[in-house]
Each structure stands twice: as C-alpha cells, then as structure tokens.
Short mmCIF file of C-alpha atoms in Angstrom, two decimals:
data_model
loop_
_atom_site.label_atom_id
_atom_site.label_comp_id
_atom_site.label_asym_id
_atom_site.label_seq_id
_atom_site.Cartn_x
_atom_site.Cartn_y
_atom_site.Cartn_z
CA MET X 2 10.95 30.16 4.89
CA ASN X 3 12.63 29.94 8.28
CA LEU X 4 13.38 27.10 10.66
CA SER X 5 10.24 27.42 12.77
CA MET X 6 8.13 27.37 9.61
CA VAL X 7 9.78 24.11 8.52
CA GLU X 8 9.24 22.69 12.00
CA PHE X 9 5.57 23.68 11.88
CA LEU X 10 5.08 22.15 8.42
CA LEU X 11 6.70 18.86 9.42
CA GLN X 12 4.64 18.77 12.60
CA GLN X 13 1.43 19.36 10.64
CA THR X 14 2.34 16.64 8.16
CA TRP X 15 3.15 14.08 10.85
CA GLN X 16 -0.01 14.94 12.77
CA SER X 17 -2.25 14.31 9.80
CA ILE X 18 -0.49 11.05 8.91
CA ARG X 19 -1.07 9.83 12.46
CA ARG X 20 -4.61 11.11 12.69
CA ASN X 21 -5.65 9.15 9.58
CA GLY X 22 -3.67 6.11 10.69
CA LEU X 23 -5.56 3.40 8.84
CA MET X 24 -5.89 5.36 5.65
CA SER X 25 -2.19 6.23 5.79
CA LEU X 26 -1.36 2.56 6.20
CA ALA X 27 -3.57 1.66 3.24
CA THR X 28 -1.97 4.32 1.07
CA SER X 29 1.58 3.30 1.92
CA SER X 30 0.70 -0.37 1.35
CA ASN X 31 -0.89 0.37 -1.98
CA MET X 32 2.15 2.35 -3.02
CA THR X 33 4.30 -0.62 -1.96
CA VAL X 34 2.28 -3.06 -4.08
CA ALA X 35 2.34 -0.75 -7.09
CA LEU X 36 6.09 -0.33 -6.86
CA LEU X 37 6.54 -4.08 -6.27
CA ILE X 38 4.76 -4.87 -9.51
CA LEU X 39 6.66 -2.22 -11.42
CA SER X 40 9.96 -3.47 -9.95
CA ALA X 41 9.22 -7.09 -10.85
CA PHE X 42 8.50 -6.17 -14.45
CA PHE X 43 11.56 -3.98 -14.56
CA LEU X 44 13.85 -6.73 -13.23
CA ALA X 45 12.40 -9.38 -15.54
CA THR X 46 12.85 -7.18 -18.62
CA LEU X 47 16.32 -6.10 -17.57
CA ASN X 48 17.52 -9.66 -17.03
CA LEU X 49 16.00 -11.08 -20.20
CA GLU X 50 17.62 -8.32 -22.21
CA HIS X 51 20.88 -8.95 -20.42
CA MET X 52 20.69 -12.69 -21.16
CA ALA X 53 19.79 -12.10 -24.78
CA ASP X 54 22.71 -9.73 -25.02
CA VAL X 55 25.15 -12.22 -23.47
CA GLU X 56 23.90 -14.98 -25.75
CA ALA X 57 24.07 -12.74 -28.78
CA ARG X 58 27.65 -11.75 -27.96
CA LYS X 59 28.63 -15.41 -27.66
CA ALA X 60 26.86 -16.27 -30.86
CA ASN X 61 28.82 -16.45 -34.05
CA ILE X 62 28.33 -17.77 -37.55
CA THR X 63 29.92 -21.02 -38.61
CA VAL X 64 30.70 -21.03 -42.33
CA ASP X 65 31.36 -24.61 -43.52
CA LEU X 66 33.65 -24.82 -46.55
CA THR X 67 33.47 -27.19 -49.49
CA GLU X 68 36.28 -29.73 -49.88
CA ASP X 69 38.07 -27.77 -52.56
CA ALA X 70 37.51 -24.28 -51.25
CA ASP X 71 40.37 -21.86 -50.63
CA ALA X 72 39.94 -20.86 -46.98
CA GLY X 73 41.98 -17.66 -47.44
CA GLU X 74 39.74 -16.41 -50.24
CA VAL X 75 36.53 -17.13 -48.36
CA GLU X 76 37.90 -15.42 -45.24
CA ALA X 77 38.86 -12.36 -47.29
CA ALA X 78 35.39 -12.30 -48.85
CA LEU X 79 33.79 -12.49 -45.39
CA LEU X 80 35.94 -9.70 -44.00
CA ALA X 81 35.06 -7.52 -46.98
CA ASP X 82 31.56 -7.36 -45.47
CA MET X 83 31.66 -4.28 -43.19
CA ARG X 84 29.28 -5.92 -40.68
CA VAL X 85 31.76 -8.67 -39.89
CA ALA X 86 34.00 -7.87 -36.94
CA GLU X 87 36.40 -10.81 -36.97
CA THR X 88 36.94 -14.22 -38.50
CA ARG X 89 38.89 -17.29 -37.45
CA TYR X 90 39.84 -20.30 -39.52
CA CYS X 91 38.90 -23.58 -37.85
CA PRO X 92 40.40 -26.62 -39.66
CA LYS X 93 38.36 -29.82 -39.57
CA GLU X 94 40.83 -31.50 -37.20
CA GLU X 95 40.26 -28.80 -34.60
CA ALA X 96 36.47 -29.00 -35.09
CA PHE X 97 36.63 -32.76 -34.66
CA GLU X 98 38.66 -32.50 -31.45
CA ASP X 99 36.26 -29.91 -30.05
CA THR X 100 33.26 -32.07 -30.86
CA ALA X 101 34.85 -35.13 -29.28
CA VAL X 102 35.70 -33.20 -26.11
CA THR X 103 32.15 -31.82 -25.92
CA MET X 104 30.84 -35.39 -26.18
CA GLY X 105 33.27 -36.54 -23.51
CA LEU X 106 35.15 -38.91 -25.80
CA ASP X 107 38.81 -39.35 -26.66
CA PRO X 108 39.33 -37.88 -30.20
CA ALA X 109 41.58 -40.76 -31.27
CA THR X 110 39.06 -43.42 -30.23
CA LEU X 111 36.24 -41.53 -31.90
CA LEU X 112 38.24 -41.17 -35.12
CA ASP X 113 38.95 -44.91 -35.09
CA SER X 114 35.28 -45.77 -34.78
CA LEU X 115 34.32 -43.41 -37.62
CA ALA X 116 37.15 -44.31 -39.97
CA ASP X 117 37.17 -40.77 -41.31
CA ASN X 118 36.61 -37.20 -39.98
CA PRO X 119 33.15 -36.25 -41.33
CA LEU X 120 33.48 -32.54 -40.40
CA PRO X 121 34.36 -29.87 -42.96
CA ASN X 122 36.89 -27.08 -42.62
CA ALA X 123 35.14 -23.98 -41.38
CA ILE X 124 35.52 -20.26 -40.75
CA ILE X 125 33.97 -18.77 -37.60
CA ALA X 126 32.73 -15.22 -38.23
CA LYS X 127 31.52 -12.77 -35.58
CA PRO X 128 29.29 -9.86 -36.62
CA GLU X 129 29.86 -6.41 -35.11
CA ASP X 130 26.19 -6.17 -34.07
CA PRO X 131 24.29 -9.37 -33.10
CA GLN X 132 21.25 -7.86 -34.84
CA ASP X 133 23.01 -8.32 -38.20
CA MET X 134 23.40 -12.08 -37.66
CA ALA X 135 20.77 -13.16 -40.19
CA ALA X 136 21.86 -10.71 -42.89
CA VAL X 137 25.55 -11.62 -42.56
CA ALA X 138 24.69 -15.34 -42.66
CA GLU X 139 22.67 -14.88 -45.84
CA ALA X 140 25.46 -12.94 -47.54
CA ALA X 141 28.02 -15.58 -46.49
CA GLY X 142 25.91 -18.28 -48.15
CA ASN X 143 26.50 -16.66 -51.54
CA ILE X 144 30.30 -16.71 -51.33
CA GLU X 145 31.94 -19.28 -53.60
CA GLY X 146 33.38 -22.24 -51.74
CA VAL X 147 30.82 -22.08 -48.92
CA ALA X 148 28.89 -25.30 -48.37
CA GLU X 149 26.64 -24.32 -45.46
CA VAL X 150 26.12 -21.46 -42.99
CA ARG X 151 24.98 -22.20 -39.43
CA TYR X 152 24.18 -19.95 -36.47
CA LYS X 153 22.02 -20.12 -33.34
CA GLU X 154 19.35 -17.73 -34.48
CA GLN X 155 16.47 -19.07 -32.44
CA ILE X 156 17.67 -18.61 -28.86
CA THR X 157 18.77 -14.97 -29.25
CA ASP X 158 15.70 -13.99 -31.22
CA LYS X 159 13.40 -15.71 -28.77
CA LEU X 160 14.98 -14.01 -25.76
CA LEU X 161 14.73 -10.61 -27.43
CA THR X 162 11.09 -11.22 -28.37
CA LEU X 163 10.30 -12.29 -24.81
CA ALA X 164 12.09 -9.26 -23.36
CA HIS X 165 10.16 -7.00 -25.68
CA GLY X 166 6.85 -8.64 -24.70
CA ILE X 167 7.58 -8.29 -21.02
CA LYS X 168 8.67 -4.69 -21.47
CA VAL X 169 5.40 -3.80 -23.22
CA SER X 170 3.20 -5.58 -20.65
CA GLY X 171 5.36 -4.04 -17.89
CA VAL X 172 4.74 -0.55 -19.24
CA VAL X 173 1.00 -1.21 -19.57
CA ALA X 174 0.69 -2.75 -16.09
CA GLY X 175 2.92 0.02 -14.74
CA LEU X 176 0.71 2.74 -16.19
CA LEU X 177 -2.43 1.10 -14.79
CA MET X 178 -0.84 0.73 -11.36
CA ALA X 179 0.42 4.30 -11.51
CA ALA X 180 -3.09 5.56 -12.28
CA ALA X 181 -4.56 3.50 -9.43
CA THR X 182 -1.89 4.77 -7.05
CA LEU X 183 -2.49 8.38 -8.02
CA LEU X 184 -6.20 7.89 -7.41
CA ILE X 185 -5.65 6.35 -3.98
CA VAL X 186 -3.14 8.99 -2.89
CA SER X 187 -5.44 11.76 -4.05
CA THR X 188 -8.33 10.19 -2.13
CA THR X 189 -6.23 9.97 1.02
CA ILE X 190 -5.28 13.60 0.62
CA ARG X 191 -8.93 14.46 0.15
CA LEU X 192 -9.80 12.74 3.43
CA THR X 193 -6.96 14.58 5.13
CA ILE X 194 -8.20 17.86 3.73
CA TYR X 195 -11.67 17.04 5.01
CA ALA X 196 -10.39 16.08 8.47
CA ARG X 197 -8.45 19.32 8.65
CA ARG X 198 -10.98 21.66 7.03
CA ARG X 199 -11.42 23.76 10.21
CA GLU X 200 -7.71 24.22 10.50
CA ILE X 201 -7.36 25.09 6.80
CA ARG X 202 -10.19 27.60 7.13
CA ILE X 203 -8.48 29.27 10.07
CA MET X 204 -5.14 29.22 8.29
CA GLN X 205 -6.73 31.03 5.34
CA LEU X 206 -8.34 33.57 7.66
CA VAL X 207 -5.16 34.44 9.54
CA GLY X 208 -3.27 34.91 6.28
CA ALA X 209 -1.38 31.70 5.52
CA THR X 210 -0.30 31.58 1.89
CA ASN X 211 -1.81 28.91 -0.35
CA TRP X 212 1.51 27.14 -0.71
CA PHE X 213 1.96 27.07 3.02
CA ILE X 214 -1.45 25.40 3.30
CA ARG X 215 -0.64 22.95 0.51
CA LEU X 216 2.86 21.94 1.55
CA PRO X 217 1.91 19.58 4.42
CA PHE X 218 -0.34 17.63 2.02
CA ILE X 219 2.40 17.41 -0.59
CA LEU X 220 4.82 16.24 2.10
CA GLU X 221 2.27 13.66 3.17
CA GLY X 222 2.08 12.29 -0.37
CA ALA X 223 5.87 12.23 -0.55
CA PHE X 224 5.95 10.37 2.78
CA HIS X 225 3.64 7.62 1.50
CA GLY X 226 5.74 7.38 -1.66
CA MET X 227 8.92 7.09 0.37
CA MET X 228 7.45 4.41 2.61
CA GLY X 229 6.20 2.47 -0.43
CA GLY X 230 9.56 2.88 -2.17
CA ALA X 231 11.56 1.74 0.86
CA LEU X 232 9.33 -1.22 1.68
CA SER X 233 9.08 -2.44 -1.91
CA THR X 234 12.86 -2.12 -2.33
CA VAL X 235 13.49 -4.25 0.76
CA LEU X 236 11.01 -6.91 -0.42
CA VAL X 237 12.15 -6.94 -4.04
CA LEU X 238 15.84 -7.04 -3.20
CA ALA X 239 15.30 -9.84 -0.69
CA ALA X 240 13.38 -11.88 -3.27
CA TYR X 241 15.88 -11.01 -5.97
CA SER X 242 18.93 -11.98 -3.97
CA TRP X 243 17.24 -15.31 -3.12
CA THR X 244 16.52 -15.85 -6.84
CA ASN X 245 20.09 -14.96 -7.71
CA ALA X 246 21.45 -17.47 -5.20
CA TYR X 247 19.07 -20.13 -6.55
CA VAL X 248 20.07 -19.43 -10.15
CA ASP X 249 23.76 -19.57 -9.19
CA ARG X 250 23.28 -22.96 -7.55
CA HIS X 251 20.96 -24.68 -9.98
CA LEU X 252 21.11 -22.84 -13.28
CA GLY X 253 24.80 -21.97 -13.48
CA PHE X 254 24.67 -21.14 -17.18
CA LEU X 255 22.38 -18.16 -16.48
CA ASP X 256 23.80 -14.87 -15.33
CA LEU X 257 21.57 -12.28 -13.55
CA VAL X 258 22.35 -8.56 -13.27
CA TYR X 259 23.31 -8.41 -9.62
CA ASP X 260 25.81 -6.39 -7.59
CA THR X 261 25.89 -3.79 -4.82
CA THR X 262 25.93 -0.77 -7.13
CA PHE X 263 22.92 -2.18 -8.93
CA ALA X 264 21.04 -2.75 -5.63
CA VAL X 265 21.77 0.80 -4.45
CA LEU X 266 20.76 2.38 -7.76
CA PHE X 267 17.64 0.22 -7.86
CA GLY X 268 16.64 1.28 -4.33
CA LEU X 269 17.21 4.95 -5.10
CA GLY X 270 15.18 4.61 -8.29
CA ALA X 271 12.28 2.98 -6.44
CA LEU X 272 12.35 5.70 -3.75
CA LEU X 273 12.40 8.43 -6.36
CA CYS X 274 9.50 6.82 -8.26
CA GLY X 275 7.54 6.50 -5.01
CA VAL X 276 8.10 10.13 -4.03
CA LEU X 277 7.18 11.26 -7.52
CA PHE X 278 3.95 9.24 -7.47
CA GLY X 279 3.13 10.51 -3.97
CA VAL X 280 3.67 14.15 -4.84
CA LEU X 281 1.72 13.84 -8.09
CA GLY X 282 -1.16 12.14 -6.26
CA SER X 283 -1.22 14.92 -3.67
CA LEU X 284 -1.24 17.60 -6.33
CA VAL X 285 -4.18 15.89 -8.05
CA GLY X 286 -6.01 15.65 -4.70
CA LEU X 287 -5.29 19.28 -3.82
CA HIS X 288 -6.33 20.49 -7.22
CA ARG X 289 -9.60 18.62 -7.00
CA TYR X 290 -10.60 19.31 -3.42
CA LEU X 291 -8.82 22.26 -1.82
CA ARG X 292 -10.64 24.96 -3.77
CA HIS X 293 -13.97 23.79 -2.37
CA ILE X 294 -13.02 24.71 1.18
CA MET T 16 -9.10 53.19 6.24
CA ILE T 17 -12.09 51.27 4.83
CA HIS T 18 -13.89 52.71 1.87
CA ILE T 19 -16.86 50.92 0.33
CA GLU T 20 -18.18 52.57 -2.80
CA GLY T 21 -21.34 51.66 -4.73
CA VAL T 22 -21.03 48.01 -3.82
CA THR T 23 -23.55 45.43 -4.99
CA VAL T 24 -23.19 41.73 -4.25
CA VAL T 25 -25.24 39.14 -6.10
CA TYR T 26 -24.60 35.52 -5.11
CA PRO T 27 -24.32 32.84 -7.82
CA ASP T 28 -27.85 31.61 -6.97
CA GLY T 29 -29.16 35.08 -7.84
CA THR T 30 -29.68 36.32 -4.25
CA ARG T 31 -29.02 40.04 -4.05
CA ALA T 32 -27.20 40.44 -0.72
CA LEU T 33 -26.12 44.08 -0.99
CA SER T 34 -27.40 46.86 -3.27
CA GLY T 35 -25.33 49.97 -3.94
CA ILE T 36 -23.72 50.32 -0.51
CA ASP T 37 -21.48 53.31 0.35
CA LEU T 38 -19.58 53.37 3.62
CA HIS T 39 -16.47 55.11 4.85
CA VAL T 40 -14.76 54.12 8.10
CA GLU T 41 -11.85 56.13 9.54
CA ARG T 42 -8.79 54.59 11.14
CA GLY T 43 -9.48 53.72 14.79
CA GLU T 44 -13.23 54.05 14.45
CA PHE T 45 -15.64 51.60 16.15
CA VAL T 46 -18.71 50.77 14.05
CA PHE T 47 -21.68 48.53 14.77
CA ILE T 48 -23.35 47.01 11.73
CA VAL T 49 -26.90 46.14 12.76
CA GLY T 50 -29.83 44.51 11.04
CA ALA T 51 -31.95 41.39 11.00
CA SER T 52 -30.66 38.05 9.79
CA GLY T 53 -30.19 38.13 6.02
CA SER T 54 -29.90 41.93 5.90
CA GLY T 55 -26.35 41.70 4.47
CA LYS T 56 -24.20 42.28 7.59
CA SER T 57 -21.97 39.26 7.11
CA THR T 58 -21.72 39.84 3.38
CA MET T 59 -20.46 43.35 4.02
CA LEU T 60 -17.82 42.10 6.45
CA ARG T 61 -16.71 39.29 4.14
CA LEU T 62 -15.90 41.91 1.50
CA ILE T 63 -13.36 43.46 3.85
CA TYR T 64 -11.34 40.33 4.47
CA ARG T 65 -11.83 39.41 0.83
CA GLU T 66 -13.79 36.28 1.35
CA LEU T 67 -16.01 37.82 -1.33
CA VAL T 68 -15.48 40.23 -4.17
CA PRO T 69 -18.22 42.71 -5.08
CA THR T 70 -20.30 42.15 -8.19
CA GLU T 71 -20.23 45.91 -8.70
CA GLY T 72 -18.42 48.77 -7.00
CA ARG T 73 -15.13 49.00 -5.11
CA VAL T 74 -13.80 48.11 -1.66
CA LEU T 75 -10.65 50.00 -0.69
CA ILE T 76 -8.56 49.15 2.37
CA SER T 77 -5.91 51.79 3.06
CA GLY T 78 -6.43 53.01 -0.51
CA GLN T 79 -5.96 49.58 -2.09
CA ASP T 80 -8.74 47.96 -4.12
CA VAL T 81 -9.13 44.49 -2.57
CA ALA T 82 -11.14 43.04 -5.47
CA GLY T 83 -8.24 43.71 -7.81
CA LEU T 84 -5.74 42.19 -5.39
CA PRO T 85 -3.80 39.32 -6.98
CA ARG T 86 -4.46 35.97 -5.28
CA ASN T 87 -0.96 35.77 -3.87
CA LEU T 88 -1.41 39.07 -2.02
CA VAL T 89 -4.67 38.06 -0.30
CA PRO T 90 -2.77 36.45 2.64
CA THR T 91 -0.92 39.74 3.20
CA LEU T 92 -4.25 41.57 3.40
CA ARG T 93 -5.63 39.02 5.85
CA ARG T 94 -2.67 39.38 8.19
CA ASN T 95 -3.80 42.98 8.55
CA VAL T 96 -7.44 42.09 9.23
CA GLY T 97 -8.31 40.03 12.33
CA VAL T 98 -11.64 38.18 12.23
CA ILE T 99 -13.77 36.66 15.01
CA PHE T 100 -17.00 34.69 14.67
CA GLN T 101 -20.02 33.67 16.65
CA ASP T 102 -18.78 30.05 16.82
CA PHE T 103 -15.22 31.02 17.97
CA ARG T 104 -13.54 28.61 15.50
CA LEU T 105 -10.87 27.34 17.87
CA LEU T 106 -8.91 24.14 17.27
CA PRO T 107 -10.18 21.62 19.85
CA ASP T 108 -6.92 19.64 20.11
CA LYS T 109 -4.76 22.68 20.78
CA ASN T 110 -4.60 24.51 24.11
CA VAL T 111 -5.18 28.24 24.51
CA TRP T 112 -1.55 29.15 24.01
CA GLU T 113 -1.26 26.98 20.89
CA ASN T 114 -4.51 28.28 19.44
CA VAL T 115 -3.25 31.85 19.65
CA ALA T 116 0.25 30.89 18.46
CA PHE T 117 -1.31 29.13 15.45
CA ALA T 118 -1.92 32.51 13.79
CA LEU T 119 1.80 33.24 14.15
CA ASP T 120 2.90 29.74 13.10
CA VAL T 121 1.22 29.95 9.73
CA VAL T 122 2.81 33.27 8.87
CA GLY T 123 6.26 31.97 9.74
CA ALA T 124 6.89 33.87 12.98
CA SER T 125 10.04 32.90 14.86
CA ARG T 126 9.93 31.14 18.21
CA ARG T 127 11.11 34.28 19.93
CA GLU T 128 8.35 36.32 18.30
CA LYS T 129 5.76 33.81 19.49
CA TYR T 130 7.02 33.88 23.06
CA ARG T 131 6.83 37.67 23.00
CA LYS T 132 3.48 38.18 21.28
CA VAL T 133 1.27 35.34 22.56
CA PRO T 134 1.51 36.35 26.28
CA LEU T 135 0.76 39.97 25.33
CA ALA T 136 -2.36 38.96 23.42
CA LEU T 137 -3.52 36.67 26.24
CA GLU T 138 -2.94 39.42 28.80
CA LEU T 139 -4.97 41.84 26.68
CA VAL T 140 -8.00 39.50 26.76
CA GLY T 141 -7.40 38.55 30.42
CA LEU T 142 -6.61 34.87 29.91
CA SER T 143 -2.97 34.69 31.02
CA GLU T 144 -3.95 32.23 33.73
CA LYS T 145 -5.58 29.79 31.34
CA GLU T 146 -2.98 29.39 28.65
CA GLN T 147 -2.68 25.62 29.22
CA SER T 148 -6.46 24.95 29.12
CA PHE T 149 -8.14 23.34 26.15
CA PRO T 150 -11.21 24.93 24.52
CA HIS T 151 -13.64 22.39 26.01
CA GLN T 152 -12.45 23.38 29.49
CA LEU T 153 -13.41 27.03 28.92
CA SER T 154 -16.72 28.91 29.10
CA GLY T 155 -18.18 30.45 25.92
CA GLY T 156 -16.97 33.90 26.91
CA GLU T 157 -13.46 32.62 27.54
CA GLN T 158 -13.43 30.83 24.19
CA GLN T 159 -14.41 34.05 22.45
CA ARG T 160 -11.57 35.82 24.30
CA VAL T 161 -9.14 33.23 22.93
CA SER T 162 -10.40 33.85 19.42
CA ILE T 163 -10.00 37.61 19.96
CA ALA T 164 -6.44 37.03 21.16
CA ARG T 165 -5.75 34.96 18.03
CA ALA T 166 -7.24 37.68 15.79
CA LEU T 167 -5.10 40.35 17.45
CA VAL T 168 -1.79 38.55 17.85
CA ASN T 169 -0.58 39.69 14.42
CA ASN T 170 -1.38 43.32 15.37
CA PRO T 171 -3.92 43.88 12.59
CA ALA T 172 -5.10 47.40 11.80
CA ILE T 173 -8.68 46.16 11.45
CA LEU T 174 -10.73 43.80 13.63
CA ILE T 175 -13.87 42.28 12.12
CA ALA T 176 -16.38 40.74 14.56
CA ASP T 177 -19.25 38.80 12.98
CA GLU T 178 -21.94 38.34 15.65
CA PRO T 179 -19.30 37.89 18.38
CA THR T 180 -21.91 37.58 21.14
CA GLY T 181 -24.44 35.41 19.29
CA ASN T 182 -23.68 32.37 21.46
CA LEU T 183 -23.16 34.15 24.77
CA ASP T 184 -25.21 35.10 27.84
CA PRO T 185 -26.07 38.83 28.19
CA ASP T 186 -23.52 39.45 30.98
CA ILE T 187 -20.74 37.76 29.10
CA SER T 188 -21.79 39.53 25.89
CA TRP T 189 -21.37 42.83 27.60
CA GLU T 190 -17.86 41.87 28.77
CA ILE T 191 -16.84 40.83 25.26
CA VAL T 192 -18.13 44.06 23.75
CA GLN T 193 -16.33 46.07 26.41
CA LEU T 194 -13.19 44.23 25.43
CA LEU T 195 -13.76 45.07 21.75
CA ALA T 196 -14.32 48.70 22.71
CA ASN T 197 -11.01 48.71 24.64
CA ILE T 198 -9.26 47.29 21.61
CA GLY T 199 -10.83 50.06 19.53
CA GLU T 200 -9.53 52.65 21.95
CA ARG T 201 -6.00 51.34 21.43
CA GLY T 202 -6.24 52.40 17.77
CA THR T 203 -7.59 49.32 16.03
CA THR T 204 -10.48 49.90 13.61
CA VAL T 205 -13.35 47.65 14.77
CA LEU T 206 -16.37 46.60 12.72
CA CYS T 207 -18.87 44.58 14.73
CA ALA T 208 -21.95 43.01 13.14
CA THR T 209 -24.67 42.22 15.66
CA HIS T 210 -28.39 42.12 16.25
CA ASP T 211 -27.91 42.39 20.03
CA ARG T 212 -29.82 45.54 20.93
CA VAL T 213 -28.49 45.77 24.50
CA ILE T 214 -24.81 46.01 23.64
CA VAL T 215 -25.39 48.55 20.87
CA ASP T 216 -27.53 50.74 23.10
CA GLY T 217 -25.02 50.36 25.93
CA LEU T 218 -21.93 51.41 24.04
CA ARG T 219 -23.27 54.43 22.06
CA LYS T 220 -20.86 54.05 19.11
CA ARG T 221 -21.45 54.70 15.41
CA VAL T 222 -24.28 52.47 14.16
CA VAL T 223 -24.90 51.48 10.53
CA SER T 224 -28.30 49.83 9.97
CA LEU T 225 -28.89 47.47 7.07
CA VAL T 226 -32.29 46.43 5.77
CA GLY T 227 -32.56 44.10 2.80
CA GLY T 228 -29.02 44.85 1.64
CA THR T 229 -29.21 48.63 1.79
CA ILE T 230 -27.95 51.09 4.42
CA VAL T 231 -31.03 52.77 5.88
CA ARG T 232 -29.33 54.70 8.65
CA ASP T 233 -25.80 55.75 9.61
CA ALA T 234 -25.63 57.24 13.12
CA ARG T 235 -22.15 58.72 12.74
CA GLY T 236 -22.01 60.54 16.03
CA GLY T 237 -23.00 57.49 18.02
CA GLY T 238 -26.44 56.11 18.66
CA GLY T 239 -28.64 53.25 19.76
CA TYR T 240 -29.96 50.25 17.89
CA ASP T 241 -33.02 52.04 16.46
CA GLU T 242 -32.98 55.69 17.44
CA PRO T 243 -30.49 58.21 16.00
#
C-alpha cells in the first residue's frame, strides 16, 4: 500500500461520512451515549472498590482483655495466627484518653465525672488481608483472657457488596449497550454501502481487492468510535472532576480515584473501546451486506 | 487468449442461460456476439470477467482457468479485462478526469502514473478537451467514451463491451464502434455483444450468433449480422 492509496482511502472515508451527515451524527452520538454509560458504571465500581479497600485497610480488630489477663500472652497467641500482620498493646489509660479526645472533652474532667475508667486494656490487631477480618476475630474470641472482640465489619462488607452489585449491573448494561451500538454502527455501514453501491460495483469491475473496498467502511466505523470515545471522555471527565471537587469540599472523609495519569489512561481506554466497537460494528455490517452487491 | 470449452450456465432459479458453448478467441481478435435479448450474450461475457462461474465446462484466459481462480486473484484478472456497459456506469459526482483516474486509484497507482496514463486514455477516445466536465454535461456518446477510457486506462489485454451502443443514436453508435475497432487494431482483444444490425454489417468482423444459449453460427472470416 502506497501513499496515494492511503490518501484515496481516507478521502473515500471522509466523503461517505459527510454524504450521510445525519446518520453519521446519530452513530457518533449513540457511540457517545454507550461509552458514557459504560464509563459511569466503570467509575462508580472503581471508586466503591477503592473506598472499600481504604476502609478495610484502616479497619482493625480490637481485642478487649479481661481484668486479670496477661497482655503479653494474649498478644503472643494473636501473633501465632499467620493471618495477623501486627498487634499493638493499648492500655486502658490510652484508650480512655483517645475516647475523651474524640468526644472533645478533657480526659481529667471526664475521669472525675466517672469516678473510674470503665474501659478495659486492649490489643489492636491488624489482619494481613481485610477479607480475613471475620475469621481472625472469631479465632481471637477463643483465646484465654479475651473478654470481647470488636471490629467494623458492616461498613467494609457493605461497600464490597455494593461494588460487586454495581460491577455486575455495569457489565450487563455494558453488554446491552455494546450490542445496541454494534447494531447501529452496522446499520450505518449498510446505508453507506447502499449509497455507494455504484462505486463499489465499479471498484470491483476495475479490479480493486476486497480489502481495498472494505477498508473505507472499517475506517468509518473507527471514526465514529473515536468521536464517541473523545466526546464521552470529555463529558465524563468534566462531570467527574466536578464531583471530585464537590466531594473534597463537602464529604472530606471520602477519597475518589483522581489524578492526571488516571484521566489520561481513562481517556485512552475510552478511545480504544470506541474504536474497537466501531471496527467490530463495521465488520458485522460488511459481513451482512457487502456480499449482496 | 480466451478459450471457452463445453460451458453450460444454469442460474440458481433453474434458467439455462448457456448450453455446451465452445469458443476460441485469438489475441487481438475483434468478435461480435450477436443474438436476441435473453440469448446468453451477457452471460457469456460475464464468464470472462468472472462475474459468473460456469456450471459445467471451463473458461481459460491466457491458459488460466478462471473458475478455479482463488477469490483473492479475481481482482488481478479484472485489471486485465476492461468492461463497458450500455448504461456507461460513470460516477455522477466525479468529473471526466476523476472518473477515468478512479480505475487507477483503486489499484493503487501513483500520482505520477495517473498523470501519465489518464491523458493518454482521454486522447485515445478524443475527450482531452472535456476532462473537467461532469457526466451530466456530456452527450451519451461522450459518456460512453469516458467509460471506454476508464476501461482502457489500466492497459487491459481484453476489452468486453456489453451492448455499448444500446442507449445511443445510430450515428453515435457507429462512432463508438469505430473507436472499439481502432482499439482492436492496437492489439487489444475485443468482445462486443450487440443486437445492432447496422454496426455489425458495417464493420465485417468475426460474428458469433447465439440463439437460446447455443452458438448457431461462427463467421470466423468476418460477416454480417445474419449472412455468413
């Protein structure tokens, strides 16, 4: 393939995109919507998983000790469990001070009003893998000298369940959208083939190869995919950066996945997906309609 | 050059278009294929540019069996066979020059090659002056000349003309056939299907007559539409 062939192919592609202006617009828009929906699901899943992960990493198990327990022995027993990464002894005085500070009170004043420190000595244990939280907690409950085991199981589990749910519905919605997009692209290509049937006929007669006849249509599909990818990236990133700013301002405890590298990778991913969809749609259209000419 | 041997063509709907045809055409020969509508003229020509493959028998072009040709080699065959039709088949949004260059574009000719070959082809058909005109600005005869220029611009060894004068006035028809005869004299093998009695009688070339899908007469030494 030489330079004038490439020039001719690009010219043919551009001509047919322009000639079917409205249909081209519809195809690119549809591709944009499809990729928008896919992107939204992707971002929601990604962030929920990220949040669940952050929460899980923060989470640890608080092992309350009985009055007469030997903290050293309990700690050794906890560390003997291979799933436990680290432990820290937290005497009741420290726990009391922390609680008071969290409540915004002066520890001395609080102690006065209570007469006695009601909190037990405790050991804080961190599992290697947040997934092992429940199992480690259960095992810790059986150690002698342990009064109670506490951990924030609900929030992590709930986030992970939600992320999983969104991922599944995202994949289902994504597949449906992908199928619809393929259908629309292949229909556009079919119309283009129909509009250019004289030309295709002449091309076949003067000895153009089949791939040479097909390439402009494949490029056209890729063009719609690229337009959809670019437009959806711009829209999604604009909305996402607004959301990120809002979350920063009002929901400071949340942390979204957001930086330049991420934005660039996300954009490239969306473009690639778009081009892939476009090319696949074209191939379906060509397969279904070109042989009839 | 062209060797058709025991060829039968039956269309999918059961129509028998050709029955046991044998025909041999030498390089540089000019042959009229004559017969009424539906006698199998077009079918015979379509075998040569492999628009059709025979149900039975063989079609050899320069010794090569075209029915057995792999799909990817069909374009190569077609670059060696120029085809023109009754309805010209020009692209309405391209001018004369672009219509002729189109045949070079799709085979990947370089810009330099186009600028060398297109003017030669247009000069051959006498349309050098009209290269910027669009098809709708040309007469029927001129449009057919453009399609001849397009068919010849790749220098094919064979030129197939399927009713080239079907849409033209008698005077213009005669000019077009003269042009085809000139092309034949330059060494191109020409097969021209027609039911135009006047041009066949006027040119006195080899005439093959088809009736109901069979060759009933082959006036090898040159003849008229009906008489030997």
